[in-house]
mmCIF file of C-alpha atoms in Angstrom:
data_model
loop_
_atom_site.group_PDB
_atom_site.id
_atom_site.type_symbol
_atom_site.label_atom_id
_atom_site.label_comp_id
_atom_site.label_asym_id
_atom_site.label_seq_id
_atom_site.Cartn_x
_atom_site.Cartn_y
_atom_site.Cartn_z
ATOM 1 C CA UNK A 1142 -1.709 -32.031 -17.290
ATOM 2 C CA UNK A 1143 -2.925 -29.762 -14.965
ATOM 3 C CA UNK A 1144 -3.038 -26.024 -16.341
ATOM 4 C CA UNK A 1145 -3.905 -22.691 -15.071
ATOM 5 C CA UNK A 1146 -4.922 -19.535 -17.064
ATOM 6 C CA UNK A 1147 -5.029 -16.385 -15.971
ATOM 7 C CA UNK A 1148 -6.357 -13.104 -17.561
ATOM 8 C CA UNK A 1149 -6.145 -10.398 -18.034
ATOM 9 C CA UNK A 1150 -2.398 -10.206 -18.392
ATOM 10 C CA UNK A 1151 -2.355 -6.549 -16.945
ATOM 11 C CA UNK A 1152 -4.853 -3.981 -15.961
ATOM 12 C CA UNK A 1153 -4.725 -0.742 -15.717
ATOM 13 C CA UNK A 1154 -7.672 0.758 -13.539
ATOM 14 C CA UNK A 1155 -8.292 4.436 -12.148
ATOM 15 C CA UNK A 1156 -8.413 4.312 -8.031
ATOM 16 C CA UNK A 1157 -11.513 3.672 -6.687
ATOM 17 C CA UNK A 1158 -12.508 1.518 -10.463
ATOM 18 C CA UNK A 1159 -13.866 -1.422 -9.195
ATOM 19 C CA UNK A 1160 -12.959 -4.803 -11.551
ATOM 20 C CA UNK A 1161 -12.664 -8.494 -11.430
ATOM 21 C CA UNK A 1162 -9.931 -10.643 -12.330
ATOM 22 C CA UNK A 1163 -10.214 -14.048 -13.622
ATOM 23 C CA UNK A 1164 -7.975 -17.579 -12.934
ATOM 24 C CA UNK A 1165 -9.474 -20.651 -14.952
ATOM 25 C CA UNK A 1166 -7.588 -24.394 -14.207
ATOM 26 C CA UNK A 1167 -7.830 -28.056 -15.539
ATOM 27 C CA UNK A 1168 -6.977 -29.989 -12.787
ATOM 28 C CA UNK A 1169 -8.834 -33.048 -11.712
ATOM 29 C CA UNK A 1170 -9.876 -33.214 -8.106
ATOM 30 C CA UNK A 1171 -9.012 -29.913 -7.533
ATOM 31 C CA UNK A 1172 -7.831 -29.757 -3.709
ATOM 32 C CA UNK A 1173 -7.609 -25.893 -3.208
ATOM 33 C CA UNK A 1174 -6.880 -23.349 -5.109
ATOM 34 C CA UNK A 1175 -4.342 -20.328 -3.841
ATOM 35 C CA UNK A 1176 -4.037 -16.284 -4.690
ATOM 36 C CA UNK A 1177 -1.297 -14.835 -3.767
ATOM 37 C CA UNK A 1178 0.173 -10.901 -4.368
ATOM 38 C CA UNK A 1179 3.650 -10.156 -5.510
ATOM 39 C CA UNK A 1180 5.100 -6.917 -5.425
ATOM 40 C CA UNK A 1181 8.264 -6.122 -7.886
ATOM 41 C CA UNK A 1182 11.434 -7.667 -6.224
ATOM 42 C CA UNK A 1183 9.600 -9.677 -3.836
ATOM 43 C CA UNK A 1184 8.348 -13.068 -3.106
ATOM 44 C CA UNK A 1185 4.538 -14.180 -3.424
ATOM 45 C CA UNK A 1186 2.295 -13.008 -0.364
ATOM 46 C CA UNK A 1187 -0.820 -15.707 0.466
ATOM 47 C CA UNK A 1188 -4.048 -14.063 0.532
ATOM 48 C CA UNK A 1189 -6.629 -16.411 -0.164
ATOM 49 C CA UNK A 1190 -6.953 -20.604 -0.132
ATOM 50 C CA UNK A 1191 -10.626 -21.690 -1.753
ATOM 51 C CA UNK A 1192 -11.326 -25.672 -1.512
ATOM 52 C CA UNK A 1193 -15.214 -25.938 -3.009
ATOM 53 C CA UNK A 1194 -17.510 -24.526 -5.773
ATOM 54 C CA UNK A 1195 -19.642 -21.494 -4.151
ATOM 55 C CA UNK A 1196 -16.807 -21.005 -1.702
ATOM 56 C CA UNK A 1197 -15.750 -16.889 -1.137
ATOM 57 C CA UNK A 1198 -13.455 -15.387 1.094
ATOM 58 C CA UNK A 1199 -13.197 -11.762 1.953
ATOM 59 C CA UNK A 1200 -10.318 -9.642 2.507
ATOM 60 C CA UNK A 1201 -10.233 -5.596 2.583
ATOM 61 C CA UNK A 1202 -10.638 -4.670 -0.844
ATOM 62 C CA UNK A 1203 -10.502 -8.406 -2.222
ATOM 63 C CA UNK A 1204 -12.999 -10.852 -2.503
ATOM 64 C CA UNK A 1205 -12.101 -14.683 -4.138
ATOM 65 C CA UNK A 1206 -15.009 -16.630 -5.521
ATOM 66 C CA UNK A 1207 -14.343 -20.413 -7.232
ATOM 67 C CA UNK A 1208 -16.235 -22.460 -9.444
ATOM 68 C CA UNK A 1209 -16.035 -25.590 -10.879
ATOM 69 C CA UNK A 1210 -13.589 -24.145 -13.850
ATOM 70 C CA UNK A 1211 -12.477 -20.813 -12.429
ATOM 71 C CA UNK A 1212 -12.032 -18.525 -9.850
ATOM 72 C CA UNK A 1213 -12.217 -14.823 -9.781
ATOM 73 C CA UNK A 1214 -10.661 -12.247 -7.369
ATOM 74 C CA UNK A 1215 -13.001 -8.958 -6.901
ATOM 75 C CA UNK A 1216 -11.135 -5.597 -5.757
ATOM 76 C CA UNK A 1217 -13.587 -3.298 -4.845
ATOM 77 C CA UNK A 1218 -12.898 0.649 -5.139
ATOM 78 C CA UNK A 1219 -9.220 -0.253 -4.850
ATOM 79 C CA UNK A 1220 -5.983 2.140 -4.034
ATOM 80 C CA UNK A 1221 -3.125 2.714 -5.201
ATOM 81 C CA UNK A 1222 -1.106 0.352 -2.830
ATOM 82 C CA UNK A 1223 -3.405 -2.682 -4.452
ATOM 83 C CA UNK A 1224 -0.860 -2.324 -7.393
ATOM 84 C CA UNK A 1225 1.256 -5.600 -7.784
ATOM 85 C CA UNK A 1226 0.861 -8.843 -9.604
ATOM 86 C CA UNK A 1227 -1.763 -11.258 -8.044
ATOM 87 C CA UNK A 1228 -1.040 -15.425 -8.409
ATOM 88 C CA UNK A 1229 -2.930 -18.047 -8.861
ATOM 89 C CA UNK A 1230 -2.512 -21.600 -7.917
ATOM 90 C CA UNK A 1231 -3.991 -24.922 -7.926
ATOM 91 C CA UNK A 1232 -3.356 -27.758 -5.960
ATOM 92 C CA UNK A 1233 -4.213 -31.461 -7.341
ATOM 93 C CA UNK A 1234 -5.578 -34.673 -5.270
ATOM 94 C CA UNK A 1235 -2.723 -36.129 -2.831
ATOM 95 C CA UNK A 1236 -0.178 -38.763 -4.032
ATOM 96 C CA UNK A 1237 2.269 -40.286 -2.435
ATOM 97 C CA UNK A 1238 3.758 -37.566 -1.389
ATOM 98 C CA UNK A 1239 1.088 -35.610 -0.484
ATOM 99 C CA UNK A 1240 1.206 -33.972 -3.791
ATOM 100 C CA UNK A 1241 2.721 -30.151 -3.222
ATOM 101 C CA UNK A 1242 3.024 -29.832 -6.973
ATOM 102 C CA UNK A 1243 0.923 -26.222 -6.894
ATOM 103 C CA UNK A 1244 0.974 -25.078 -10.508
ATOM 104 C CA UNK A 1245 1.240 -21.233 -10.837
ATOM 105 C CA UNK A 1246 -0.510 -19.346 -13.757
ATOM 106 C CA UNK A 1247 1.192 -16.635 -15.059
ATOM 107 C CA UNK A 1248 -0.302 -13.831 -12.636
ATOM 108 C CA UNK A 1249 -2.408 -10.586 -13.730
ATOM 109 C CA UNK A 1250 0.059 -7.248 -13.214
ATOM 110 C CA UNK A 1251 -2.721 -4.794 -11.740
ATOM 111 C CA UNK A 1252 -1.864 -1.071 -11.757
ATOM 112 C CA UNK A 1253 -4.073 1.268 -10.341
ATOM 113 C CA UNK A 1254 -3.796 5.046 -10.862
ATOM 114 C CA UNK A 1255 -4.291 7.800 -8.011
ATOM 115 C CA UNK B 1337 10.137 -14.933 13.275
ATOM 116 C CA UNK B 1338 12.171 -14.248 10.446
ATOM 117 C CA UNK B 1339 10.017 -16.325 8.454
ATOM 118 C CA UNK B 1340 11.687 -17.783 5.461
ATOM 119 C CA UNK B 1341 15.370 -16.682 4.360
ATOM 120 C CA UNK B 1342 17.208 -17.057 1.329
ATOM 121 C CA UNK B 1343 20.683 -16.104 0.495
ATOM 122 C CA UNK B 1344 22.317 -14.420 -1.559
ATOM 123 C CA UNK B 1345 19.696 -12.206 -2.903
ATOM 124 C CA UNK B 1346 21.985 -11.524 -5.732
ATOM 125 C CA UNK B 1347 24.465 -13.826 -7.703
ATOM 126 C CA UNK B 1348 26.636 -13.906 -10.700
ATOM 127 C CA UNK B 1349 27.765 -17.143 -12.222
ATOM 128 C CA UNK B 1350 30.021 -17.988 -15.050
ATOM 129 C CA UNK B 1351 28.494 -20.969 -17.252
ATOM 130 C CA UNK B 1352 29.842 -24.254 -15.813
ATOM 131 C CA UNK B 1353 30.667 -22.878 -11.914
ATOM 132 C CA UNK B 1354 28.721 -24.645 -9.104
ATOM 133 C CA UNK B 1355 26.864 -22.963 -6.240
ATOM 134 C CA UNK B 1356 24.121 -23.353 -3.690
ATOM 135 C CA UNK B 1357 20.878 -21.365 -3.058
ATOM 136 C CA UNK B 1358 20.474 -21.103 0.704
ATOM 137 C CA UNK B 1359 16.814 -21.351 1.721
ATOM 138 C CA UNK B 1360 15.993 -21.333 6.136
ATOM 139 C CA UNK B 1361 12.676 -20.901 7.611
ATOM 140 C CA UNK B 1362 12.154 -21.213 11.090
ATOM 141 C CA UNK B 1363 8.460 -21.622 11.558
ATOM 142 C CA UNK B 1364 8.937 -25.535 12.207
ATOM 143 C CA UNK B 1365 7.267 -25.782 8.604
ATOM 144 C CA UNK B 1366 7.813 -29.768 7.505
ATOM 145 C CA UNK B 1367 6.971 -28.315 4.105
ATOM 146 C CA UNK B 1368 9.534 -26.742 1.670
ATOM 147 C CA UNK B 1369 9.715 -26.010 -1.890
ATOM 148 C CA UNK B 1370 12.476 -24.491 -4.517
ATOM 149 C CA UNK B 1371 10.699 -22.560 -7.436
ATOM 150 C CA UNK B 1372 11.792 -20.785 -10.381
ATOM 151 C CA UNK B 1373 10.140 -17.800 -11.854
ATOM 152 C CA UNK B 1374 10.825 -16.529 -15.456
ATOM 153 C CA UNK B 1375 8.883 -14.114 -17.297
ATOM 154 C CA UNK B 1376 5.955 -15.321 -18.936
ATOM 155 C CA UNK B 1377 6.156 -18.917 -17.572
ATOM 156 C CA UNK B 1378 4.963 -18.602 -14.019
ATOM 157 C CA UNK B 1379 6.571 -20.226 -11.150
ATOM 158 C CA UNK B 1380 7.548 -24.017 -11.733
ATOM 159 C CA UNK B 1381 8.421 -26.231 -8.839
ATOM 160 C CA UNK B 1382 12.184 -27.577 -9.128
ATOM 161 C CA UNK B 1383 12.420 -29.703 -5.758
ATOM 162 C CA UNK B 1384 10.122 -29.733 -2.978
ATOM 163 C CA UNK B 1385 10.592 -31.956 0.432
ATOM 164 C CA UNK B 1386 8.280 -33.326 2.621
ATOM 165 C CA UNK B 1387 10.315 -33.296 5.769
ATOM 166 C CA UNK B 1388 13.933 -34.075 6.730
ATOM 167 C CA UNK B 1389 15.338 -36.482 5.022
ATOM 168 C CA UNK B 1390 12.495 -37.202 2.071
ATOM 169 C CA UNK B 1391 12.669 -34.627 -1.061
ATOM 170 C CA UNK B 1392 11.083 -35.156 -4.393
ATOM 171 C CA UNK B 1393 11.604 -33.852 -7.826
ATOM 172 C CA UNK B 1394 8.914 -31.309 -9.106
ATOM 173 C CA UNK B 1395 8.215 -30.209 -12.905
ATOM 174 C CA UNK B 1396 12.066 -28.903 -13.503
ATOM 175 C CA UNK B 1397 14.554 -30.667 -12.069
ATOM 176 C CA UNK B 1398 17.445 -31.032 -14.030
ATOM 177 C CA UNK B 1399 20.543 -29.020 -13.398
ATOM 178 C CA UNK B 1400 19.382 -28.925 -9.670
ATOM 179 C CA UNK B 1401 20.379 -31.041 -6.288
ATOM 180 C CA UNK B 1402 18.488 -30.889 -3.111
ATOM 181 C CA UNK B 1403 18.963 -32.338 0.533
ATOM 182 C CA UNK B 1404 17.087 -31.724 3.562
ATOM 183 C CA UNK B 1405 19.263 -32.596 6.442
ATOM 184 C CA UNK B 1406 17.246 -30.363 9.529
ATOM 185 C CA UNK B 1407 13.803 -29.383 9.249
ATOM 186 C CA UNK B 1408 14.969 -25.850 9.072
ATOM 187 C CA UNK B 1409 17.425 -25.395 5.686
ATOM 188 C CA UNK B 1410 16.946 -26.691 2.674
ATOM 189 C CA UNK B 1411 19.715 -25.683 0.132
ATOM 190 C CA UNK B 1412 19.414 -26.126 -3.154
ATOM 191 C CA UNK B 1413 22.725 -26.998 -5.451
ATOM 192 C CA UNK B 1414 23.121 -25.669 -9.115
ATOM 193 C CA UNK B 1415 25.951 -28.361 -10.393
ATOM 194 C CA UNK B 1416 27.138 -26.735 -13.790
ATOM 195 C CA UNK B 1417 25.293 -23.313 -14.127
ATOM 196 C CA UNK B 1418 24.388 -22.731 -17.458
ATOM 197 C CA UNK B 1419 22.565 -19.590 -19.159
ATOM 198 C CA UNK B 1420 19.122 -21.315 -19.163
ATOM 199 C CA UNK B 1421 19.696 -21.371 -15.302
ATOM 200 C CA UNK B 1422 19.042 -17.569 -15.266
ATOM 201 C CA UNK B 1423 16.037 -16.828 -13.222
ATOM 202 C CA UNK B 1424 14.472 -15.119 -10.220
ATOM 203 C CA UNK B 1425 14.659 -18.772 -7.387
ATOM 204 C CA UNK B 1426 12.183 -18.657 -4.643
ATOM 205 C CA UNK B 1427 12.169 -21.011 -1.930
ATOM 206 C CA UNK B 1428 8.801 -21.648 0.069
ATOM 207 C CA UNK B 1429 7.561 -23.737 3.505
ATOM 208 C CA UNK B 1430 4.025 -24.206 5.130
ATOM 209 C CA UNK B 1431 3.121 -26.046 7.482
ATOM 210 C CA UNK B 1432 1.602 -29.399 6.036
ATOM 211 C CA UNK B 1433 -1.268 -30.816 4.145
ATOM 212 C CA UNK B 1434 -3.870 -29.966 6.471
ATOM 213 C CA UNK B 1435 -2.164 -26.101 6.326
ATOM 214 C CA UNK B 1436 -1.087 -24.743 2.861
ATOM 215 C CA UNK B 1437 -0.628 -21.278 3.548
ATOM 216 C CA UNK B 1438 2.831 -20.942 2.012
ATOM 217 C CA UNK B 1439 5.959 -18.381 2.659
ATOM 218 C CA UNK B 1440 7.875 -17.230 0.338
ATOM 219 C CA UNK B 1441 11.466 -15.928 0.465
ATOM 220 C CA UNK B 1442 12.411 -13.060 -0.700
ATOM 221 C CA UNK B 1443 14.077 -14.368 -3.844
ATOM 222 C CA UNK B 1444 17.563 -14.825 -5.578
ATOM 223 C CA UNK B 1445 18.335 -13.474 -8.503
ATOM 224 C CA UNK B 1446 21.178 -15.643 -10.635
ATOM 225 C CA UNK B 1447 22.250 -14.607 -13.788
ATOM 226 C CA UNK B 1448 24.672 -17.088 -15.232
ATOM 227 C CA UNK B 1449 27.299 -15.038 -17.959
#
């Protein structure tokens, strides 16, 4: 069964505190793996898809990195407005169906203090 | 674009009434998903569909009908709401395998009393 761990659970970080936060998976024949941001009351925003080992992707503050086990999302000197609860997501090989059974983790609630 | 659009945004249900989740997107996505999204379980797929006409049962489906008549709606039926049923519903579209950038709705809230 494909699983997806994420941690920390929250963080609390002072603006401009750089930090890392961390999404492992079992899945086998992992074909991408997502991040999205969720703000309270709203529905998940896509930020990032990642689909090898070694692969990173920039945006603003963020940066996404995968391995072979894990992926981490960097936020570098972030704001205040970085504050929500970031996603992660993996996406097994294609079936029959082409597969769109993503499996969520259980997100990291990042709060960041002016 | 109005992107993806789900209504109501709010709903109260007594245990044992019927409704349906309205879910529209109009980026021509084939793609389209119902999730659910309870604290400390993450989002779990209830029904997803791969285009009109074809739908598929994710990791919760029970309690929960789907149809996807036009590429555009795909409503999603609760047939005898009960209290475990309470949960924050999301539906999502992209565009197809080759494109998995997906887009959320805004959410519906149902709390069933």
């Amino acid at each position: 069964e494909d699983q997806v761990t994420q941690s920390p659970e929250a963080l609390r970080l002072q603006e401009g505190e750089s930090s890392s936060l961390n999404c492992s998976y079992t899945v086998s024949g992992l074909r991408g793996l997502f991040w999205y941001r969720q703000d309270p009351g709203k529905g998940p925003e896509f930020l990032f898809t990642l689909y090898s080992a070694g692969e990173e992707k920039e945006k603003e503050r963020l940066k996404a990195t995968l391995t072979k086990k894990e992926s981490f999302l960097h936020i570098t000197a972030p704001k205040p407005e970085d504050s929500a609860t970031y996603l992660c997501a993996v996406q097994p090989p294609r079936g029959d169906f082409g597969n769109e059974k993503l499996t969520f983790g259980t997100g990291t609630r990042l709060t960041i203090i002016p | 674009n109005a992107g993806v659009t789900q209504t109501p945004k709010f709903q109260v249900l007594k245990t044992g009434q019927s409704m349906t989740l309205q879910c529209a997107q109009d980026m021509n996505h084939e793609y389209m998903s119902w999730y659910r999204q309870d604290p400390g379980m993450g989002l779990r797929l209830i029904h997803y569909s791969v285009g009109a006409g074809i739908t598929d049962q994710g990791e919760v489906p029970n309690g929960y009908n789907v149809s996807r008549s036009t590429t555009e709606d795909f409503p999603l039926r609760l047939l005898s709401a009960a209290p475990s049923q309470t949960s924050v519903y999301f539906c999502a579209s992209y565009a197809g395998v080759f494109n998995t950038e997906a887009f959320f709705g805004q959410g519906t809230r149902l709390t069933v009393v």
